[in-house]
mmCIF file of C-alpha atoms in Angstrom:
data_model
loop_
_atom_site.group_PDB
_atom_site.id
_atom_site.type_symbol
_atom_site.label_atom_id
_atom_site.label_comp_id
_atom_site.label_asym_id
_atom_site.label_seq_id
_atom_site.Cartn_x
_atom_site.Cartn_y
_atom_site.Cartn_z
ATOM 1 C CA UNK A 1 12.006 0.696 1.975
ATOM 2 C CA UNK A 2 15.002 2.667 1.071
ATOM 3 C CA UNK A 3 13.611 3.839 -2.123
ATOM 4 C CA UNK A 4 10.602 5.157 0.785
ATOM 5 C CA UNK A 5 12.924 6.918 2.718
ATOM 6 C CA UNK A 6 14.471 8.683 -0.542
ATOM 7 C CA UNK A 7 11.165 10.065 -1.894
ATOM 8 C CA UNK A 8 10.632 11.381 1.458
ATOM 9 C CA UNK A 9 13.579 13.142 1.849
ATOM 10 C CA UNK A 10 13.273 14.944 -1.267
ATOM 11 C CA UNK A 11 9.655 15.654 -0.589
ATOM 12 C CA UNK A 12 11.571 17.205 2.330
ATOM 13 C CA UNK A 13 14.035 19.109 0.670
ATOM 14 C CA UNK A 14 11.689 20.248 -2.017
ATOM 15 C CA UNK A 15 9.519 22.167 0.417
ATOM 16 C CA UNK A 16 12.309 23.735 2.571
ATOM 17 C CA UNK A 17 13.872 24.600 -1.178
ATOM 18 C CA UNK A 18 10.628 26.243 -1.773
ATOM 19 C CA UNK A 19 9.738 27.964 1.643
ATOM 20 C CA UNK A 20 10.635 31.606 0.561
ATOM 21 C CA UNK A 21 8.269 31.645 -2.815
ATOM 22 C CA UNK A 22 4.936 31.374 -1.326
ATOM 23 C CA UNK A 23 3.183 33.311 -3.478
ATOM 24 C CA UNK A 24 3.762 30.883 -6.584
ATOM 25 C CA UNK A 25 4.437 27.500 -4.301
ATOM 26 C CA UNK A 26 1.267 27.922 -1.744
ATOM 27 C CA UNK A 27 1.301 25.177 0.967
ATOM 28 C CA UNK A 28 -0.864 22.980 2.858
ATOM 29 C CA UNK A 29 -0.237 19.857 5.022
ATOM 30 C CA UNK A 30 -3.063 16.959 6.211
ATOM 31 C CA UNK A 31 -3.933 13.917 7.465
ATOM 32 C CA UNK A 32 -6.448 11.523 6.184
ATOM 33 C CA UNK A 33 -8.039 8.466 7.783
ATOM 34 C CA UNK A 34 -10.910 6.178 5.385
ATOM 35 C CA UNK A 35 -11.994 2.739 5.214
ATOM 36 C CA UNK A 36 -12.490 0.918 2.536
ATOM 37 C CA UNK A 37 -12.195 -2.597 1.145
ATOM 38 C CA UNK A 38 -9.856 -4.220 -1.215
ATOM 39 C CA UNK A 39 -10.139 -6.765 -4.104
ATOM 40 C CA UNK A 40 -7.512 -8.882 -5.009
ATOM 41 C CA UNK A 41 -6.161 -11.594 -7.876
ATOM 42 C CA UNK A 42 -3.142 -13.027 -8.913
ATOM 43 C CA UNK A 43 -0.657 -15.978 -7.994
ATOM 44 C CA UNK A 44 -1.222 -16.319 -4.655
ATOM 45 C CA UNK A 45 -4.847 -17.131 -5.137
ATOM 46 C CA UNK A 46 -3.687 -19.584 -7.482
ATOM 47 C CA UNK A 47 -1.198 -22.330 -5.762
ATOM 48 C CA UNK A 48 0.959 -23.476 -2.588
ATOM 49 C CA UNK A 49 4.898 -22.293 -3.002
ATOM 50 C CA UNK A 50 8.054 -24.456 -2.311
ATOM 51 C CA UNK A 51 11.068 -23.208 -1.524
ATOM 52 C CA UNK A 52 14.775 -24.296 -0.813
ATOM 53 C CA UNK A 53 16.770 -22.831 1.612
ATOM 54 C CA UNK A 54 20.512 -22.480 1.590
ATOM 55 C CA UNK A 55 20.933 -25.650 3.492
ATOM 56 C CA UNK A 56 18.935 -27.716 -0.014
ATOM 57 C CA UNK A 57 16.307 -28.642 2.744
ATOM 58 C CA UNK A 58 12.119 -27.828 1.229
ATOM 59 C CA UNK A 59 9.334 -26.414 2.862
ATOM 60 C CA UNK A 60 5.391 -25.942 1.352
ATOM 61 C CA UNK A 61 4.510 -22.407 1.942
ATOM 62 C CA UNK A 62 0.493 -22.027 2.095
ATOM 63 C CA UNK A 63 -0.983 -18.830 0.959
ATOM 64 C CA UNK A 64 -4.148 -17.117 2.308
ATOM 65 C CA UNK A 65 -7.015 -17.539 -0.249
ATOM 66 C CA UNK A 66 -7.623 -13.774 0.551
ATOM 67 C CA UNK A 67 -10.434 -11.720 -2.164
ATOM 68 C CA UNK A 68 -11.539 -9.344 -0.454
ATOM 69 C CA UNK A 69 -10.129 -8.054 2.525
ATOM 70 C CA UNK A 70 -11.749 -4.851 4.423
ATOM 71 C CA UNK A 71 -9.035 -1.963 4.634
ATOM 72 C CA UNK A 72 -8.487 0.982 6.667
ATOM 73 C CA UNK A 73 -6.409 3.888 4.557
ATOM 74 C CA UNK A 74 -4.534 6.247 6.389
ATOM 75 C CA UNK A 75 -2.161 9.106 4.853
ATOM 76 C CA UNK A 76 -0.290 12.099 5.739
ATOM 77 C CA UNK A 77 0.941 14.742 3.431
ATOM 78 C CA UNK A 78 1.679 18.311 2.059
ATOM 79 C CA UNK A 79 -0.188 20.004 -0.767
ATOM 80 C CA UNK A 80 2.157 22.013 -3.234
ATOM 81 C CA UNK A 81 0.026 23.938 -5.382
ATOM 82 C CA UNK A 82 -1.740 21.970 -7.571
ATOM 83 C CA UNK A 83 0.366 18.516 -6.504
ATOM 84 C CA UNK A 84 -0.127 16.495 -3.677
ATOM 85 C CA UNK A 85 2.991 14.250 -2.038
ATOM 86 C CA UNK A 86 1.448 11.492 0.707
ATOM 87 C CA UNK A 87 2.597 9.131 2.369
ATOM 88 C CA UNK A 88 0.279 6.469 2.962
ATOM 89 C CA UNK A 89 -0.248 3.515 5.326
ATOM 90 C CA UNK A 90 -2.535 0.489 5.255
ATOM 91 C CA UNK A 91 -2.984 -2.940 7.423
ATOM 92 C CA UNK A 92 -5.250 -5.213 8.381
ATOM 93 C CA UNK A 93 -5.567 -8.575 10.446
ATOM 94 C CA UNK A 94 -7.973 -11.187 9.561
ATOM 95 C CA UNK A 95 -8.216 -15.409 9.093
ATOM 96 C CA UNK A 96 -8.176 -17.116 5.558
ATOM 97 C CA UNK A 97 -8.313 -20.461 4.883
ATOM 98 C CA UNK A 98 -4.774 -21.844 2.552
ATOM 99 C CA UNK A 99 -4.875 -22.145 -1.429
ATOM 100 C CA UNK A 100 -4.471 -25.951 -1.640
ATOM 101 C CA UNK A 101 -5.357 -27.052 2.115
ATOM 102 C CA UNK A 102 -8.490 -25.421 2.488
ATOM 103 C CA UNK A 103 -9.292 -27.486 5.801
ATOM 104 C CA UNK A 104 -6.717 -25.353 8.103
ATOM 105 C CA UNK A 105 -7.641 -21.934 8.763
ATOM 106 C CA UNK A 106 -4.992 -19.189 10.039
ATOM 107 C CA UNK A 107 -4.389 -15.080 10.619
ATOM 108 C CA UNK A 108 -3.430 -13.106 8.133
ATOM 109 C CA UNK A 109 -1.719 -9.841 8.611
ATOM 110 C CA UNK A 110 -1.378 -7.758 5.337
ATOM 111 C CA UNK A 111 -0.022 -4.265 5.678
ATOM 112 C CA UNK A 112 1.212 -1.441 3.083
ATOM 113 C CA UNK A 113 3.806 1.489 3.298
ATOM 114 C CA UNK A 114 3.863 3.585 -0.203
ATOM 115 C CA UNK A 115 4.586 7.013 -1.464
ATOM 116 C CA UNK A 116 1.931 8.777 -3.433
ATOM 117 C CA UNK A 117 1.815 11.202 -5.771
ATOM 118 C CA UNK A 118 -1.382 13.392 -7.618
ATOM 119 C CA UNK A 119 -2.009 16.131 -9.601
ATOM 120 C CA UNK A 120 -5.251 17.589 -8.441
ATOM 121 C CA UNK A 121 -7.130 19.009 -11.307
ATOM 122 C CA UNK A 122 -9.380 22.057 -10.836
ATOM 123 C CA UNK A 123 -7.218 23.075 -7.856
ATOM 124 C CA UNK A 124 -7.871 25.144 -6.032
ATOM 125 C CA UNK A 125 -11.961 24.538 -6.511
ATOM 126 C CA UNK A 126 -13.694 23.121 -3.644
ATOM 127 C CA UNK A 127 -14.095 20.248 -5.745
ATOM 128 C CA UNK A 128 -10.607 18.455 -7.619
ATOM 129 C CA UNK A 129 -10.538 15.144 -9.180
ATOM 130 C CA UNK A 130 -6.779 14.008 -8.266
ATOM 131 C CA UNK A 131 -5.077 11.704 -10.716
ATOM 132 C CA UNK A 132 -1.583 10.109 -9.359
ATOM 133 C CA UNK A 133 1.119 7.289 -9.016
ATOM 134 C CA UNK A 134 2.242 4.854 -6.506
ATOM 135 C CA UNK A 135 4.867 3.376 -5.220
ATOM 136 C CA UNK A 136 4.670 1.034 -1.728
ATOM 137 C CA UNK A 137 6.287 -1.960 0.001
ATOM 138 C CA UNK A 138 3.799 -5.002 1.322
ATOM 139 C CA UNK A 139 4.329 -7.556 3.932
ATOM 140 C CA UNK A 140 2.239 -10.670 4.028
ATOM 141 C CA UNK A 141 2.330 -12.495 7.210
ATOM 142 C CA UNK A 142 0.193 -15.867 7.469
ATOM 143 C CA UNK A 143 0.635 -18.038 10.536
ATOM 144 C CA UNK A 144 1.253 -21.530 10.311
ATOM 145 C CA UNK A 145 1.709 -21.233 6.875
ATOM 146 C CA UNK A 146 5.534 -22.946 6.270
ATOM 147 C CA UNK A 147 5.077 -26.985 6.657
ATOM 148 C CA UNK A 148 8.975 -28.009 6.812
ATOM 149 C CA UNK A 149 8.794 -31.880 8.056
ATOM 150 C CA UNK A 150 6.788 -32.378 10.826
ATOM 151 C CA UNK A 151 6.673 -28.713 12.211
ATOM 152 C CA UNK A 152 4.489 -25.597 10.829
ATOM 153 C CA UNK A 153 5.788 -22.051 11.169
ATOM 154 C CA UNK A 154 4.607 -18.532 9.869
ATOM 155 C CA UNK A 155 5.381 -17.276 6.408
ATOM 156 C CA UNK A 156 5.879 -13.902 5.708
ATOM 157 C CA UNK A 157 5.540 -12.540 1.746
ATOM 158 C CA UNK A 158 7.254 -9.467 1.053
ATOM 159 C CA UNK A 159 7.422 -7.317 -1.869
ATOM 160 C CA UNK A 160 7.306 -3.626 -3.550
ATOM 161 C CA UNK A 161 4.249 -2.476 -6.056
ATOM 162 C CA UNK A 162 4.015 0.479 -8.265
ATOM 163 C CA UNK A 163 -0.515 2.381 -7.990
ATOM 164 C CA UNK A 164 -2.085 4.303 -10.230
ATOM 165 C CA UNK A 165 -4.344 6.762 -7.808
ATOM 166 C CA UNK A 166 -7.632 8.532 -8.506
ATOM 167 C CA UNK A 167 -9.522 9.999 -5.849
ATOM 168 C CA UNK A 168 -12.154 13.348 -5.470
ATOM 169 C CA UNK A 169 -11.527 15.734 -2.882
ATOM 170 C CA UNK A 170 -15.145 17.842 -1.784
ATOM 171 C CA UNK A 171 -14.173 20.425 0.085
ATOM 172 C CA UNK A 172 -16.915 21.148 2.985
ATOM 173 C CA UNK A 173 -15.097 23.915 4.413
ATOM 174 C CA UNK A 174 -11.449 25.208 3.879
ATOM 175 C CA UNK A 175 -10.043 22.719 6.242
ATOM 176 C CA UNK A 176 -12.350 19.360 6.105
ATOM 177 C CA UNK A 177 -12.996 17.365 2.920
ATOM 178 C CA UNK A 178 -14.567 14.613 2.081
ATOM 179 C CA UNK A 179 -12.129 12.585 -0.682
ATOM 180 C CA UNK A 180 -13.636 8.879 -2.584
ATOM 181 C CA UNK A 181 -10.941 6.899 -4.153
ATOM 182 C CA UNK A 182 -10.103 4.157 -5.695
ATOM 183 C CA UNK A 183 -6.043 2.773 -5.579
ATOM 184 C CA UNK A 184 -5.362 -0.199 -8.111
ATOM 185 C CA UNK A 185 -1.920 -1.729 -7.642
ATOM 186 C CA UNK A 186 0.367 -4.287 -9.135
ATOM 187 C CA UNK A 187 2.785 -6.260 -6.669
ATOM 188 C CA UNK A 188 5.110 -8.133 -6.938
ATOM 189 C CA UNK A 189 6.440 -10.620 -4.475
ATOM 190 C CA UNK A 190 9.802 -11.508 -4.683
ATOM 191 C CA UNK A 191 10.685 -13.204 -0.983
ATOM 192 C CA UNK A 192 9.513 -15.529 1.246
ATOM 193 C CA UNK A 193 10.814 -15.981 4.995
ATOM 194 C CA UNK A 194 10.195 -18.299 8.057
ATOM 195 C CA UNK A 195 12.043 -19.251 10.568
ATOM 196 C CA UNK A 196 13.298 -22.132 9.627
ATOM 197 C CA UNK A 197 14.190 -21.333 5.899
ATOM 198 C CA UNK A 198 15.327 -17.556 6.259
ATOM 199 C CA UNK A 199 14.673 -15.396 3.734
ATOM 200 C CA UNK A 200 14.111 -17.076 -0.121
ATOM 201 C CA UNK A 201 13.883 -15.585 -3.197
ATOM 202 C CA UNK A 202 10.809 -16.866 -5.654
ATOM 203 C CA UNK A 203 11.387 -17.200 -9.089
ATOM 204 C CA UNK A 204 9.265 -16.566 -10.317
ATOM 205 C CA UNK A 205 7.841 -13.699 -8.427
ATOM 206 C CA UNK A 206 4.076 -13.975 -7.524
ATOM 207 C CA UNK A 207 2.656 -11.227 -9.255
ATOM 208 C CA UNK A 208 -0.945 -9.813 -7.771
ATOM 209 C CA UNK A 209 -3.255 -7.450 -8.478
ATOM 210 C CA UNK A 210 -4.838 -4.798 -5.499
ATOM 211 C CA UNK A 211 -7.929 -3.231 -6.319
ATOM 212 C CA UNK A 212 -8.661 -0.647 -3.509
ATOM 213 C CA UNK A 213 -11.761 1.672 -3.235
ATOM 214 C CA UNK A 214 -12.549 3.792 0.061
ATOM 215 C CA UNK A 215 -14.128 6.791 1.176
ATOM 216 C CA UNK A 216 -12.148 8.806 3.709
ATOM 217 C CA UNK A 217 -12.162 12.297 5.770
ATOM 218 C CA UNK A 218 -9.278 14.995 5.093
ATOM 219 C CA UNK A 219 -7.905 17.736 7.394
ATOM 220 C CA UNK A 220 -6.292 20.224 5.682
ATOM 221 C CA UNK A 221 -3.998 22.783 7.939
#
C-alpha cells in the first residue's frame, strides 16, 4: 500500500512539475467505470492451507474454489501526452464453495487497489491501442474459512501483483470513449489472517494468475 501511495505522489508531483509547459506536456484527467469478468488459476484453486501462529497452535484455512468471478473496473486518472497514469479499483462479493470441503459454501469478498501505467499508441487519434504495466494490492476475504478446534472464523488472503495492461480507447466525441481491455495479472499471496491466528506468513506464497477482460465507458475532462 505504501509503494501505492508513492506512485501517486509522484504522479502528483510530476504534473504540478509540468504545469507551466503545456504546449509539449498537454493534459487531460478522467474517470472510467466497466464491467467485466475475471478468470483465474493458481494455488488457491489447488489445496486447503495450514498455518501456525506465534502461540505453535494450527488452523486449516479453506480457500474459495473461485474461476470466474464477474468484476466491475473502476479507474481515475490523468492523461500526459501520449502516457496515461490510473489508478484503478476493483471488488466484488459473491459465495464459493472451499477447495477440499466442497460441502460448505461461504462469501467471498475479493477486491483490488493498483497503479497503472500505458503508453497509448496513435495518440492523439480518436482511436489508440494502450499498452501498459501494473502494479496493485489484493485482499481475499472468505467467511468461515479458518477451522481452529472446534470454532470457524473468516480468513482474509492478502497480497501485491505486478499487470501487464492492453486496452483500446474509441473516442466518440472529445470527451466520451468507449475503451475494451483486457488486464492479466500475477499475485502473489504472502499472508494469511483471522482472528484467532493474527496475521501469518505462507511459505510458500500462493502464487495466482488474474485474467481480466471488460468493456468500460471513459470521460475525459
Amino acid at each position: 500500500m505504501k509503494r501505492l501511495l508513492t506512485l501517486f505522489v509522484l504522479l502528483c508531483a510530476f504534473t504540478m512539475a509540468n504545469a507551466y509547459n503545456d504546449d509539449y506536456w498537454p493534459r487531460s484527467y478522467f474517470i472510467h467505470a466497466g464491467f467485466g469478468a475475471t478468470a483465474t488459476r493458481g494455488d488457491i484453486n489447488e489445496r486447503p492451507i495450514t498455518v501456525t501462529d506465534s502461540t505453535g497452535k494450527k488452523s486449516t484455512i479453506y480457500t474459495p474454489a473461485l474461476e470466474m468471478i464477474p468484476t466491475p473496473d473502476f479507474t481515475i486518472g490523468a492523461n500526459i501526452r501520449d502516457f496515461s497514469l490510473a489508478i484503478n479499483f476493483q471488488y466484488w462479493k459473491t459465495s464459493s464453495e472451499f477447495i477440499g470441503n466442497e460441502t460448505l459454501s461461504e462469501d467471498v469478498t475479493l477486491w483490488r487497489l493498483g497503479f497503472e501505467v500505458t503508453y497509448n499508441l496513435f495518440w492523439p487519434d480518436f482511436f489508440q491501442i494502450g499498452l501498459g504495466l501494473g502494479y496493485s494490492y489484493t485482499n481475499l476475504k472468505t467467511e468461515h474459512s479458518a477451522f481452529i478446534g472446534d470454532r470457524t472464523l473468516a480468513s482474509t488472503l492478502m497480497g501485491s501483483g505486478v499487470g501487464l495492461i492492453t486496452n483500446i480507447h474509441y473516442y466518440l466525441t472529445d470527451n466520451i470513449a468507449m475503451v475494451p481491455a483486457i488486464k492479466i495479472y500475477e499475485n502473489w499471496f504472502k499472508a494469511v489472517n483471522s482472528s484467532a491466528t493474527g496475521t501469518c506468513d505462507l511459505d510458500p506464497y500462493l502464487w495466482q494468475t488474474y485474467v481480466l477482460v471488460s468493456l468500460g465507458l471513459q470521460f475525459q475532462f
